[in-house]
Coordinates of C-alpha atoms in Angstrom, one line a residue:
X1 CA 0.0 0.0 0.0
X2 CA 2.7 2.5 1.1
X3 CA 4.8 1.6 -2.1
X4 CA 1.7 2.3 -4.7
X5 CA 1.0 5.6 -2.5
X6 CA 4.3 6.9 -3.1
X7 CA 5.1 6.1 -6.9
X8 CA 1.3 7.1 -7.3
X9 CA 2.1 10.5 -5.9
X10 CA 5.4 10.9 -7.3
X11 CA 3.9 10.0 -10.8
X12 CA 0.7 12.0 -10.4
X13 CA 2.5 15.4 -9.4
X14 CA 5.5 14.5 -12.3
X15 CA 2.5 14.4 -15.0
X16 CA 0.6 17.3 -13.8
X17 CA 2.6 19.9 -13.3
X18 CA 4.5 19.4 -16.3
X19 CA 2.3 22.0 -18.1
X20 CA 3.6 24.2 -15.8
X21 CA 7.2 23.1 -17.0
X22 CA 5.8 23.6 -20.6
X23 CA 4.4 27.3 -19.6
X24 CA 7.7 28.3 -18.5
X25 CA 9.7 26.9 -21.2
X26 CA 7.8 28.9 -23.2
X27 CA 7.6 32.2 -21.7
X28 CA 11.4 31.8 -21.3
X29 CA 12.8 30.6 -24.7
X30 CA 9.5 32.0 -27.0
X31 CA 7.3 34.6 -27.0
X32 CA 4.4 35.5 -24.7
X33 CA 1.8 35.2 -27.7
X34 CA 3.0 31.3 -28.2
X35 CA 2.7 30.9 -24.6
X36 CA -0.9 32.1 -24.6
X37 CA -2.1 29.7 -27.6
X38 CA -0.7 26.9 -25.5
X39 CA -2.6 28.1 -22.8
X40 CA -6.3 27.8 -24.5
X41 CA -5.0 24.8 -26.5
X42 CA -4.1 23.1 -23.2
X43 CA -7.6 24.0 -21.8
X44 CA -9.4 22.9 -24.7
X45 CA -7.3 19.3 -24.4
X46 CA -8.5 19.1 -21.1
X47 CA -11.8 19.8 -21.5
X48 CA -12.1 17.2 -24.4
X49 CA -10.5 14.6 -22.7
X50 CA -13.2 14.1 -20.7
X51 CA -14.7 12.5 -23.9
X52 CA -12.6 10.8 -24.8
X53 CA -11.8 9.2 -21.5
X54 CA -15.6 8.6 -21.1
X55 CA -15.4 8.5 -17.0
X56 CA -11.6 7.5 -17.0
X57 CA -10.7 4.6 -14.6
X58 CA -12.8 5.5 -11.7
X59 CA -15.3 3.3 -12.6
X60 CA -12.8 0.4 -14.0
X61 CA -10.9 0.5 -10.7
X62 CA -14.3 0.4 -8.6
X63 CA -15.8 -2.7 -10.4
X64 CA -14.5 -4.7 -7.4
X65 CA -17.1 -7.7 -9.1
X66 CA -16.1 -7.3 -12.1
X67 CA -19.1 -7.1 -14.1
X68 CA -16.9 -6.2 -17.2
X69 CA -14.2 -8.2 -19.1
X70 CA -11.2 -5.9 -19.4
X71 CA -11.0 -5.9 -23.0
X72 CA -14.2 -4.4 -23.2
X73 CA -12.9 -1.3 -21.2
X74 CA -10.3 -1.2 -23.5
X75 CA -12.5 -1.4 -26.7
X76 CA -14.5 1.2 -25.3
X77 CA -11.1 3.7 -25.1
X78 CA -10.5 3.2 -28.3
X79 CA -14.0 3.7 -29.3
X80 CA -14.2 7.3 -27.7
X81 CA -10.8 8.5 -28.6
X82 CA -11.7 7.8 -32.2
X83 CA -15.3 9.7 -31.7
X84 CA -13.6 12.6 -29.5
X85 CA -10.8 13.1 -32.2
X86 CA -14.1 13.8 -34.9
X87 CA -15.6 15.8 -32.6
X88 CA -12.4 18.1 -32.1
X89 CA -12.2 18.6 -35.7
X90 CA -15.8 19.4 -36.4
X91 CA -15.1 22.1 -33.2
X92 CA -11.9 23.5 -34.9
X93 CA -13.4 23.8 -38.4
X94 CA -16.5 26.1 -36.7
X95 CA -14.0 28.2 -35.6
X96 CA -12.2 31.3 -36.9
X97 CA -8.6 30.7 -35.5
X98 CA -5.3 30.4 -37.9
X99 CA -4.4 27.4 -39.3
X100 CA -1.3 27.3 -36.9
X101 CA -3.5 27.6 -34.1
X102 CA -5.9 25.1 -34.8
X103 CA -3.2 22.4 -35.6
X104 CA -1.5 23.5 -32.2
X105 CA -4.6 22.5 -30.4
X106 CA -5.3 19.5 -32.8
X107 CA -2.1 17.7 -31.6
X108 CA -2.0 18.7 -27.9
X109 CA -5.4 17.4 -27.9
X110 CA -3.8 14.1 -29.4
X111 CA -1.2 14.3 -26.8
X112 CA -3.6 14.1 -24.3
X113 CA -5.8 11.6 -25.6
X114 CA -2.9 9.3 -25.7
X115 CA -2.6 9.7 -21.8
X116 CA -6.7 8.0 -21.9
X117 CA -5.5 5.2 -23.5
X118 CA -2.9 4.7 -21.2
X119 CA -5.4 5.3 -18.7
X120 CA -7.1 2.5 -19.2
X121 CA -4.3 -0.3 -19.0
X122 CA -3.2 1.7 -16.1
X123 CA -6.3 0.9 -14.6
X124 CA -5.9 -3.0 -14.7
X125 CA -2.7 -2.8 -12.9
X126 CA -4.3 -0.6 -10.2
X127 CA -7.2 -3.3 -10.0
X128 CA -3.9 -5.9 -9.2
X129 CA -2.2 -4.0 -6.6
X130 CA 0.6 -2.4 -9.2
X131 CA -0.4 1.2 -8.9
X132 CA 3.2 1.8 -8.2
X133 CA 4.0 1.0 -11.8
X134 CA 1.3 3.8 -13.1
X135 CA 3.3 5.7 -11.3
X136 CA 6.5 4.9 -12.3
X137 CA 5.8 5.2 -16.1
X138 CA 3.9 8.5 -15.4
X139 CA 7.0 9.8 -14.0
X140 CA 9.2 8.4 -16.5
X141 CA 7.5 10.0 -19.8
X142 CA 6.9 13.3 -17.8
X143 CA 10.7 14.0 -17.6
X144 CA 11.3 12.7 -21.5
X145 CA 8.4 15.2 -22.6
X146 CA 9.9 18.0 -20.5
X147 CA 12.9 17.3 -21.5
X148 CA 12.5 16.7 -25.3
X149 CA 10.1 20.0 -25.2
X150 CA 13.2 22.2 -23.8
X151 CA 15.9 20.9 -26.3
X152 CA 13.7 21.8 -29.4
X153 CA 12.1 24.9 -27.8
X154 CA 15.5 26.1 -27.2
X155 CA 17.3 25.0 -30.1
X156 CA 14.4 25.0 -32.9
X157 CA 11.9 27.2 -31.2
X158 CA 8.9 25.3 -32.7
X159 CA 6.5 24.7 -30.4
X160 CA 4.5 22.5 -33.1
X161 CA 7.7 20.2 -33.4
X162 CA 7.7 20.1 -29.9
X163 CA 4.2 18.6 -29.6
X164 CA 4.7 16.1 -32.4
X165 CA 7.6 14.8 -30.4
X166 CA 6.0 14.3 -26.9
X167 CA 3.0 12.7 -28.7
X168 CA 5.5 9.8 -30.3
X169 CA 6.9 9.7 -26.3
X170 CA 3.3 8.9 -25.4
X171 CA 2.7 6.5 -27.6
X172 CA 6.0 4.4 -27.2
X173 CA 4.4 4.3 -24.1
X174 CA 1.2 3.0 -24.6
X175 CA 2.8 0.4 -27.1
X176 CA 5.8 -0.9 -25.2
X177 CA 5.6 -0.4 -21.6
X178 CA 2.1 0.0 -20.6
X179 CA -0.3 -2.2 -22.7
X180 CA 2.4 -4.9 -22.4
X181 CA 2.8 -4.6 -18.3
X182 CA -1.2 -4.7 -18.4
X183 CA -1.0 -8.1 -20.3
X184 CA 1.4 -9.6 -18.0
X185 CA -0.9 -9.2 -14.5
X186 CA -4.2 -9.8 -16.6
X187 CA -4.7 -12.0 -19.6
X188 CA -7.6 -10.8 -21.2
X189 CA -9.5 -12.4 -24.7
X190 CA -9.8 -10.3 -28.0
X191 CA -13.9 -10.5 -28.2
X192 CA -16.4 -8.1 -28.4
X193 CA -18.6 -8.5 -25.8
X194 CA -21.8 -6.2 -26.8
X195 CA -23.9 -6.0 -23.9
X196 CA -21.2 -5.4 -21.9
X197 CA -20.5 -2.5 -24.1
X198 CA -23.8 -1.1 -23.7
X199 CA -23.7 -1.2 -19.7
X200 CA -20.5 0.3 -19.5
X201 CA -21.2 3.4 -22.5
X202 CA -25.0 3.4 -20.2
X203 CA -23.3 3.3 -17.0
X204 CA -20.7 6.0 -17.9
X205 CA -22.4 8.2 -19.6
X206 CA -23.1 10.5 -16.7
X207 CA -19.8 9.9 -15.2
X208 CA -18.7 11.6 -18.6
X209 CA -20.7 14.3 -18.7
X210 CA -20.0 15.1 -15.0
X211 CA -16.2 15.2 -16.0
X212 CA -17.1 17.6 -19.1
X213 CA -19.4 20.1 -16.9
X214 CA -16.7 20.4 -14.3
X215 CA -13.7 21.1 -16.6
X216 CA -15.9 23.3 -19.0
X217 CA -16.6 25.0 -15.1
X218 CA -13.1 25.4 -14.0
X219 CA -12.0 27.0 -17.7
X220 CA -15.0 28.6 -18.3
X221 CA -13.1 32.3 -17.7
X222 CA -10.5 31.3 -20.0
X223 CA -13.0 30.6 -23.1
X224 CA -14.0 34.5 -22.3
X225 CA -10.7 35.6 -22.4
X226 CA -9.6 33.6 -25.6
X227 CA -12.7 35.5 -27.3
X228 CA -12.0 39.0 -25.3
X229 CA -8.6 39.7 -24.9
X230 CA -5.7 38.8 -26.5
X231 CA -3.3 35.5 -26.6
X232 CA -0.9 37.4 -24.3
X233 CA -3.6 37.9 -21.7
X234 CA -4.3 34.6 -21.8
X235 CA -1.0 33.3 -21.2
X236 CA -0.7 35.8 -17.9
X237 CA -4.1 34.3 -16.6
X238 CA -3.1 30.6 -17.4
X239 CA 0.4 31.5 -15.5
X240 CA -1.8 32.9 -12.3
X241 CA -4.0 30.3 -12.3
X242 CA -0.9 27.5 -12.3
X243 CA -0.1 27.6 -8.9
X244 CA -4.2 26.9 -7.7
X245 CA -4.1 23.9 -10.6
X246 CA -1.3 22.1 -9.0
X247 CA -3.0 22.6 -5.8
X248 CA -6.3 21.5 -7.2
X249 CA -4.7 18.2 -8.1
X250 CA -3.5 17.8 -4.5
X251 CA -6.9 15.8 -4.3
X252 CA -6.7 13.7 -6.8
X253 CA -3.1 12.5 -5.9
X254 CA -4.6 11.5 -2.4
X255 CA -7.9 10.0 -4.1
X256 CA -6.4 7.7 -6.5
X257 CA -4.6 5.2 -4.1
X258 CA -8.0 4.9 -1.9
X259 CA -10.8 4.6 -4.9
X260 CA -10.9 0.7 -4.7
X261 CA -10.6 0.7 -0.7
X262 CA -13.5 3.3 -0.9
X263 CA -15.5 1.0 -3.2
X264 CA -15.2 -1.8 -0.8
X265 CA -15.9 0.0 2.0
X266 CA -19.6 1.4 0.6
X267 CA -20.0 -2.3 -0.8
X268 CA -19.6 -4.2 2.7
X269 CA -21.8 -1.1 4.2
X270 CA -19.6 -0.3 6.7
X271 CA -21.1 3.4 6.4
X272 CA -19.5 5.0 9.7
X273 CA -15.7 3.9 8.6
X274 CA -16.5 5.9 5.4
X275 CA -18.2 8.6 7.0
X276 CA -14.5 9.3 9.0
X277 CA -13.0 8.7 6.1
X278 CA -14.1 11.3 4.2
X279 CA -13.9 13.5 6.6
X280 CA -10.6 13.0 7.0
X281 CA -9.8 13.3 3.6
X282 CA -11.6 16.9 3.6
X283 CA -9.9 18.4 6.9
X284 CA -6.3 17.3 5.0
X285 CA -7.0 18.9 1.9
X286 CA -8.1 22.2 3.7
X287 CA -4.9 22.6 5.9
X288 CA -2.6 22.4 2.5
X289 CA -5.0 24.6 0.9
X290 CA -4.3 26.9 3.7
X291 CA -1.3 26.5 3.9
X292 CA -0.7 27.2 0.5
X293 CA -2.5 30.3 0.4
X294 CA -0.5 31.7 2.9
X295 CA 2.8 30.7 1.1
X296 CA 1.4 32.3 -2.1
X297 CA 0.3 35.5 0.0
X298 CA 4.0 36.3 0.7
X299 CA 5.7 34.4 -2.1
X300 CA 3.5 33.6 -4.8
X301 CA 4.5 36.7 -7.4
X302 CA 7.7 36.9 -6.4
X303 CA 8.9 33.2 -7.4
X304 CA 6.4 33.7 -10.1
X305 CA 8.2 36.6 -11.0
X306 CA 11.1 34.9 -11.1
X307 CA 10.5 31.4 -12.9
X308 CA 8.6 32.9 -15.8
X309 CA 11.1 36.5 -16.1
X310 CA 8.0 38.2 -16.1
X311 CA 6.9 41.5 -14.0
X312 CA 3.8 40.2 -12.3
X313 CA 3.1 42.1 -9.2
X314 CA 0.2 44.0 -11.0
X315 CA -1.9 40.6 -10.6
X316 CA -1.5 39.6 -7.3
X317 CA -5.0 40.0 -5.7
X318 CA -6.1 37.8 -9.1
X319 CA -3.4 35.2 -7.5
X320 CA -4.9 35.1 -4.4
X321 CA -8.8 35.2 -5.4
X322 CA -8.2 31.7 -7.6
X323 CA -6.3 29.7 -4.5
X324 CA -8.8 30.7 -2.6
X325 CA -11.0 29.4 -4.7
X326 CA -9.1 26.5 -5.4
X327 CA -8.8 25.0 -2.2
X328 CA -13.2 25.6 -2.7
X329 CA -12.8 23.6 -5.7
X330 CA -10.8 20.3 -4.5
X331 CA -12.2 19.8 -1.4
X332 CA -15.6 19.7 -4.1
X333 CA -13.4 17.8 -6.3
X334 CA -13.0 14.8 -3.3
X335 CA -16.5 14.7 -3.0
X336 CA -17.3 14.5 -6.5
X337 CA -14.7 11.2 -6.6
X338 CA -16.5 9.6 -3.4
X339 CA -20.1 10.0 -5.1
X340 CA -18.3 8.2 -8.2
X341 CA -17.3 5.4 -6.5
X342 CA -20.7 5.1 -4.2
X343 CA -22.5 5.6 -8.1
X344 CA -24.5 8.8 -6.9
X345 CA -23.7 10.7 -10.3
X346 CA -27.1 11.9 -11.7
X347 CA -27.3 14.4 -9.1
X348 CA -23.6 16.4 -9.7
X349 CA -24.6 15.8 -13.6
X350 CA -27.7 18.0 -12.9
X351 CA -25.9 20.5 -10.5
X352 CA -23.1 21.1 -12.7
X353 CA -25.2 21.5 -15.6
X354 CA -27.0 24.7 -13.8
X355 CA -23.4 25.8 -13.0
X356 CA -22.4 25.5 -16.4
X357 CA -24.9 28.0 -18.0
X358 CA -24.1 30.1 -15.5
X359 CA -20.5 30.2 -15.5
X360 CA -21.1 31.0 -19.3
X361 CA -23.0 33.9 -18.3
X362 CA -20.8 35.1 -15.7
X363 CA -17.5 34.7 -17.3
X364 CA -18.1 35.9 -20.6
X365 CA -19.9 39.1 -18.8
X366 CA -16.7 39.5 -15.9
X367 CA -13.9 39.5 -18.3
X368 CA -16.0 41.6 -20.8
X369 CA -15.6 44.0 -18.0
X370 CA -12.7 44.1 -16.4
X371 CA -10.4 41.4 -17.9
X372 CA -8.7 39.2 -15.9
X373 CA -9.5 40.3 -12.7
X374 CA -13.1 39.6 -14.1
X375 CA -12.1 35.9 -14.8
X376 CA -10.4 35.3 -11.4
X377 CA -13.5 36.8 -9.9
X378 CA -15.5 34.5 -12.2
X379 CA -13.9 31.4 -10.9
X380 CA -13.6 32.3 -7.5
X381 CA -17.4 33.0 -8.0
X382 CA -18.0 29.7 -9.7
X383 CA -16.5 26.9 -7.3
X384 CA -18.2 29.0 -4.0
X385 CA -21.6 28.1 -5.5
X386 CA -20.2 24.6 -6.5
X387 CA -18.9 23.8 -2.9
X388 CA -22.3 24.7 -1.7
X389 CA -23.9 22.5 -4.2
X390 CA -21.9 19.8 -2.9
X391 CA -22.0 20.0 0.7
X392 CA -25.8 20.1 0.4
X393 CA -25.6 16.8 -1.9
X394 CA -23.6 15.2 1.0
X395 CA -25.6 15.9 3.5
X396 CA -28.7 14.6 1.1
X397 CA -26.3 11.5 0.5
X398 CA -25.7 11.1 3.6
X399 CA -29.0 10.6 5.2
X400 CA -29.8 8.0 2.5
X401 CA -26.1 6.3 2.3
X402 CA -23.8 7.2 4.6
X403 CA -25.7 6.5 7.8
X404 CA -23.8 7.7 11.2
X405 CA -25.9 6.3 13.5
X406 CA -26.9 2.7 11.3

């Protein structure tokens, strides 16, 4: 247990703040403006991912009876990378951008679709107690793409080359390390098994649109700004807004090693172990939030300042407002996972979807006004009315699940 937390962690925080790395590179050895169309292309990866992951491994890991063969999780990948990747083009061709910038977008979306299809053979090691080696090969390919990203930044300055090269990293990934590690630990047979195709698209499907309501939530400001302000704007918000994203994936780095222990938990009923559970998981995440925010309060634009060689003292109140709100958004974020697990998804699904139209509203009308302290204020706005969303859920859940007094 202690070995998967601490190659999980290690590989989780190597692949996720490697944008961050990426950001920097750029801003450093490039120009501002590339820096900004990496931002929104970044964004738009994310927020497409979600479909193409079509509820990730959450719901692989938790199928503790397995009620699916695993080649049918892995048909299903394929299946949804292939329909997102159609989508994405039918998105960039209804848009007005250059053709640099849509082919920018195009492959970082690629990029990150690959990570989905690792996803999914990472989540039949995690089933066998090998989380560790998710882990391992997340860390691995994060320092290659850094790496590889640097040299031709710095020596070619082609960010499009640069793209191309971490997507053949990625898929050298898939082909020889993952997929083939996957095989080794679980033997699976190359049939199509229909109906369990259609329970797992049916049983998904709202996992999938809760994952693409609460990215389009959290980048909802930046869609206002890449059709308000300029693409060097929007490389200053996405570097303000780095520090709350790696703090925002604090969550998920101690979610992921408990998801199956969660799921058998709620299965064997044992409702007040869970209760304390997630409470504990909540009062963690709020003292590194705090303690984050007041790290960031007396040294978040200074090392900011320094790391990217850019004077940012003007946005300093926009700094603080998102961490605030951050530390809102993955203590919402932990919840959201447990209601995954325990299959209580219809409910967020609905909730975010009110969110959504609102954040649309909001957003585009904040940073119409008063640019990106509009879309700090925005967010900050955003993942308030989501916590509160989600604490009244738990409480609802928790009168009809999670029983204190059984």
């Amino acid at each position: 247990m202690k070995k998967n937390i601490i190659w999980n962690t290690i590989g989780s925080l190597t692949i996720s703040i490697t944008s961050l790395f990426y950001t920097i590179i750029l801003t450093r050895c490039s120009t501002l403006e590339e820096a900004g169309i990496y931002t929104i292309a970044f964004a738009l990866a994310c927020n497409t991912v979600t479909l193409a992951s079509f509820g990730g491994r959450t719901y692989q890991v938790t199928d503790t009876k397995n009620e699916i063969h695993p080649f049918s999780y892995i048909l299903s990948r394929y299946m949804t990378v292939g329909a997102t990747i159609v989508l994405l083009l039918l998105y960039l061709f209804s848009k007005d951008y250059s053709v640099y910038k849509s082919l920018i977008i195009f492959l970082l979306c690629i990029f990150k679709y690959l990570e989905e299809v690792s996803d999914v053979y990472c989540g039949i090691l995690q089933k066998k107690d090998q989380l560790y080696k998710v882990g391992q090969f997340q860390f691995a390919k994060s320092i290659l793409n850094v790496l590889l990203f640097f040299l031709i930044i710095y020596f070619q300055g082609s960010l499009l080359y640069a793209i191309i090269a971490m997507i053949l990293v990625n898929l050298s990934f898939v082909l020889f390390f993952e997929r083939k590690n996957a095989l080794k630990c679980e033997k699976w047979e190359y049939k199509v098994y229909k109906k369990e195709l259609i329970q797992y698209f049916k049983a998904n499907l709202f996992i999938c649109l809760l994952m693409f309501l609460t990215n389009y939530l959290i980048n909802a400001p930046k869609y206002a700004i890449d059709q308000f302000l300029s693409s060097d704007v929007q490389a200053i918000f996405g570097i303000i807004i780095m520090p709350a994203t790696v703090m925002m994936l604090v969550g998920s780095f101690i979610m992921n090693p408990l998801l199956v222990n969660i799921a058998r938990i709620f299965n064997e009923k044992k409702h007040k172990e869970l209760n304390r559970l997630i409470i504990k998981i909540i009062g963690l995440i709020s003292a590194l939030g705090l303690c984050g925010l007041v790290v960031a309060y007396f040294l978040g634009i200074p090392v900011l300042n320094f790391v990217y060689g850019l004077d940012l003292s003007p946005y300093k109140t926009p700094l603080m407002i998102i961490i605030v709100g951050s530390i809102f958004y993955t203590i919402t974020a932990v919840l959201s996972t447990i209601f995954v697990a325990m299959r209580k998804i219809k409910s967020q699904v609905i909730l975010n979807l009110i969110l959504c139209v609102f954040a649309f509203l909001l957003s585009y009308y904040l940073v119409g006004q008063i640019d990106i302290m509009g879309g700090a204020i925005a967010y900050l706005i955003i993942v308030v009315l989501r916590f509160i969303g989600y604490m009244a859920l738990f409480f609802v859940h928790s009168r009809k699940v999670v029983v204190i007094n059984e």
